[in-house]
Each structure stands twice: as C-alpha cells, then as structure tokens.
C-alpha cells in the first residue's frame, strides 16, 4: 500500500477515475480532493516536518526488513495519512459512495505507516487531523472568500 500511496499516486489515480466516470459530480469531487491533498501536503511536509524534526521510531522495535526503507525526513506528522484523509474527506460530501470506497485504502495507509515502522501512532493521528482540516478548508474556502469579498 505504501508504494501506491507514495507521491499521492493513489489519490491522483482515484481522481482521474472519478473525473472520467463520474460526470460533473466526479469532476467536482476530484478537483476538491486534489486541492485538499495539495493543502495537506503543504502543511504536513512543507511546514510541520520542517518544524518538528522528530526521529523515526527505533528500528529494533520492528522485526521486519521494511524498516530499512524508511525516509530520512521527520517522522511527525505522517504526510501519507494527511493526503489520504484529506482526499477522502474532501470528496465525500460531493460523492458519498466514492468517499466510502476511498475510506478503506485511506485507513490502510494510516495503519501501514505505523506497522512499517515509519511513524509513531501520534504522527498518524496528527496527519489525520491535518487531512481533516485541509479538507474542511478546501471545501469552505470559496464560501469564505465570497462572503468577505468587497
């Protein structure tokens, strides 16, 4: 699952399928989902990881070879989880069935980040919170801008 979620490939692929097969609703959900992913990545990887500089969990905690392939960046927060939650949360109000289908791989990404030794559970929780906030901001931004536009 990590390979598929790397670089947001999974969410870009889901957005392409939604835009291709979902008509106007699919295109709207896909655009909103990708915008939320961009915000989540900016916040998690562009800001929070630079400020936190938290080391990854100790390698000896994990009895498998996956732990050798971990990134060197800060453990806090999980950018993979932030992207997964942002995409899923952002598309759900527009297309609930697609949101429900994306919730399964999103949960798998979050679980895998801890299981692989790449993150502590708190890193994943923080990533999920960033994803939720990014989706909310992405969905609300047009209304907020128009309401405060002179």
CSV table of C-alpha atoms in Angstrom, one decimal:
chain,number,residue,atom,x,y,z
A,1,UNK,CA,0.0,0.0,0.0
A,2,UNK,CA,2.9,2.4,0.8
A,3,UNK,CA,4.2,2.1,-2.8
A,4,UNK,CA,0.8,3.0,-4.2
A,5,UNK,CA,0.3,5.9,-1.8
A,6,UNK,CA,3.8,7.3,-2.4
A,7,UNK,CA,3.7,10.7,-4.1
A,8,UNK,CA,-0.1,10.7,-3.9
A,9,UNK,CA,-0.3,8.3,-6.9
A,10,UNK,CA,-3.3,6.5,-5.4
A,11,UNK,CA,-5.3,9.7,-4.9
A,12,UNK,CA,-4.4,11.1,-8.3
A,13,UNK,CA,-5.5,7.8,-9.9
A,14,UNK,CA,-8.7,7.9,-7.9
A,15,UNK,CA,-9.3,11.4,-9.0
A,16,UNK,CA,-8.7,10.5,-12.7
A,17,UNK,CA,-11.2,7.7,-12.5
A,18,UNK,CA,-13.8,9.9,-10.8
A,19,UNK,CA,-13.4,12.7,-13.3
A,20,UNK,CA,-13.6,10.1,-16.2
A,21,UNK,CA,-16.5,8.1,-15.0
A,22,UNK,CA,-18.4,10.4,-12.6
A,23,UNK,CA,-19.6,13.2,-14.8
A,24,UNK,CA,-19.9,16.7,-13.3
A,25,UNK,CA,-20.1,15.3,-9.8
A,26,UNK,CA,-17.0,13.2,-10.3
A,27,UNK,CA,-15.0,16.1,-11.8
A,28,UNK,CA,-16.1,18.4,-8.9
A,29,UNK,CA,-15.2,15.7,-6.3
A,30,UNK,CA,-11.8,15.0,-8.0
A,31,UNK,CA,-10.9,18.7,-8.1
A,32,UNK,CA,-11.8,19.2,-4.5
A,33,UNK,CA,-10.0,16.1,-3.4
A,34,UNK,CA,-6.8,17.0,-5.2
A,35,UNK,CA,-6.9,20.6,-3.8
A,36,UNK,CA,-7.3,19.2,-0.3
A,37,UNK,CA,-4.3,16.8,-0.9
A,38,UNK,CA,-2.2,19.8,-2.1
A,39,UNK,CA,-3.1,21.8,1.1
A,40,UNK,CA,-2.4,18.7,3.3
A,41,UNK,CA,1.0,18.1,1.7
A,42,UNK,CA,2.0,21.7,2.0
A,43,UNK,CA,1.1,21.8,5.7
A,44,UNK,CA,2.4,18.4,6.7
A,45,UNK,CA,5.6,18.2,4.6
A,46,UNK,CA,6.3,21.8,3.8
A,47,UNK,CA,5.7,23.2,7.3
A,48,UNK,CA,5.2,20.7,10.1
A,49,UNK,CA,8.0,18.3,9.2
A,50,UNK,CA,10.4,21.2,8.9
A,51,UNK,CA,9.5,22.5,12.4
A,52,UNK,CA,9.2,19.2,14.2
A,53,UNK,CA,12.3,17.2,13.1
A,54,UNK,CA,11.2,14.1,15.1
A,55,UNK,CA,13.2,11.0,14.6
A,56,UNK,CA,11.5,7.8,13.2
A,57,UNK,CA,10.7,5.0,15.7
A,58,UNK,CA,13.7,2.9,16.6
A,59,UNK,CA,14.4,0.2,14.1
A,60,UNK,CA,14.7,-2.5,16.7
A,61,UNK,CA,11.0,-2.2,17.5
A,62,UNK,CA,10.2,-3.8,14.2
A,63,UNK,CA,11.1,-7.4,13.3
A,64,UNK,CA,11.0,-7.0,9.5
A,65,UNK,CA,13.1,-5.6,6.7
A,66,UNK,CA,10.6,-2.8,5.7
A,67,UNK,CA,12.1,-0.7,8.4
A,68,UNK,CA,15.2,-0.3,6.3
A,69,UNK,CA,13.3,1.6,3.6
A,70,UNK,CA,12.1,4.5,5.8
A,71,UNK,CA,12.5,8.1,4.7
A,72,UNK,CA,15.1,10.3,6.4
A,73,UNK,CA,12.6,13.1,6.9
A,74,UNK,CA,10.9,13.9,10.2
A,75,UNK,CA,8.5,11.4,11.5
A,76,UNK,CA,6.0,14.0,12.6
A,77,UNK,CA,3.4,14.2,11.0
A,78,UNK,CA,2.5,11.5,8.6
A,79,UNK,CA,2.2,13.1,5.2
A,80,UNK,CA,0.8,9.9,3.6
A,81,UNK,CA,-2.0,9.9,6.2
A,82,UNK,CA,-2.6,13.6,5.8
A,83,UNK,CA,-3.1,13.2,2.0
A,84,UNK,CA,-5.3,10.1,2.4
A,85,UNK,CA,-7.6,11.7,4.9
A,86,UNK,CA,-7.7,15.0,3.0
A,87,UNK,CA,-8.7,13.4,-0.2
A,88,UNK,CA,-11.3,11.1,1.3
A,89,UNK,CA,-12.9,13.7,3.5
A,90,UNK,CA,-13.0,16.3,0.7
A,91,UNK,CA,-14.7,14.1,-1.8
A,92,UNK,CA,-17.3,12.5,0.5
A,93,UNK,CA,-19.9,15.4,0.6
A,94,UNK,CA,-20.0,15.6,-3.2
A,95,UNK,CA,-19.9,11.8,-3.9
A,96,UNK,CA,-20.6,9.8,-0.7
A,97,UNK,CA,-20.1,6.4,-2.4
A,98,UNK,CA,-16.7,7.4,-3.7
A,99,UNK,CA,-15.8,8.7,-0.3
A,100,UNK,CA,-16.8,5.4,1.3
A,101,UNK,CA,-14.7,3.4,-1.2
A,102,UNK,CA,-11.7,5.6,-0.6
A,103,UNK,CA,-12.0,5.3,3.1
A,104,UNK,CA,-10.8,1.7,3.0
A,105,UNK,CA,-7.4,2.4,1.4
A,106,UNK,CA,-7.1,5.6,3.4
A,107,UNK,CA,-7.4,3.6,6.6
A,108,UNK,CA,-5.0,1.0,5.2
A,109,UNK,CA,-2.4,3.8,4.5
A,110,UNK,CA,-2.7,5.1,8.1
A,111,UNK,CA,-2.3,1.6,9.6
A,112,UNK,CA,0.6,0.7,7.3
A,113,UNK,CA,2.6,3.8,8.3
A,114,UNK,CA,2.7,2.6,11.9
A,115,UNK,CA,3.1,-1.1,11.1
A,116,UNK,CA,6.0,-0.4,8.8
A,117,UNK,CA,7.9,1.5,11.4
A,118,UNK,CA,7.8,4.8,9.5
A,119,UNK,CA,5.7,6.6,12.1
A,120,UNK,CA,4.5,6.6,15.7
A,121,UNK,CA,0.7,6.4,16.2
A,122,UNK,CA,0.7,10.1,17.2
A,123,UNK,CA,2.3,11.0,13.8
A,124,UNK,CA,-0.6,9.3,12.0
A,125,UNK,CA,-3.1,11.0,14.3
A,126,UNK,CA,-1.6,14.4,13.6
A,127,UNK,CA,-1.6,13.6,9.8
A,128,UNK,CA,-5.2,12.6,10.0
A,129,UNK,CA,-6.0,15.9,11.8
A,130,UNK,CA,-4.1,17.9,9.1
A,131,UNK,CA,-6.1,16.0,6.5
A,132,UNK,CA,-9.4,16.8,8.1
A,133,UNK,CA,-8.5,20.4,8.4
A,134,UNK,CA,-7.3,20.6,4.9
A,135,UNK,CA,-10.5,19.1,3.5
A,136,UNK,CA,-12.6,21.5,5.6
A,137,UNK,CA,-10.6,24.5,4.5
A,138,UNK,CA,-10.6,23.4,0.8
A,139,UNK,CA,-14.4,22.9,0.8
A,140,UNK,CA,-15.1,26.1,2.8
A,141,UNK,CA,-12.5,28.5,1.1
A,142,UNK,CA,-14.8,29.5,-1.8
A,143,UNK,CA,-17.6,30.4,0.6
A,144,UNK,CA,-15.4,32.3,3.0
A,145,UNK,CA,-13.7,34.2,0.2
A,146,UNK,CA,-17.0,35.2,-1.5
A,147,UNK,CA,-18.5,36.2,1.9
A,148,UNK,CA,-15.7,38.5,2.7
A,149,UNK,CA,-15.1,39.8,-0.8
A,150,UNK,CA,-15.7,43.5,-1.1
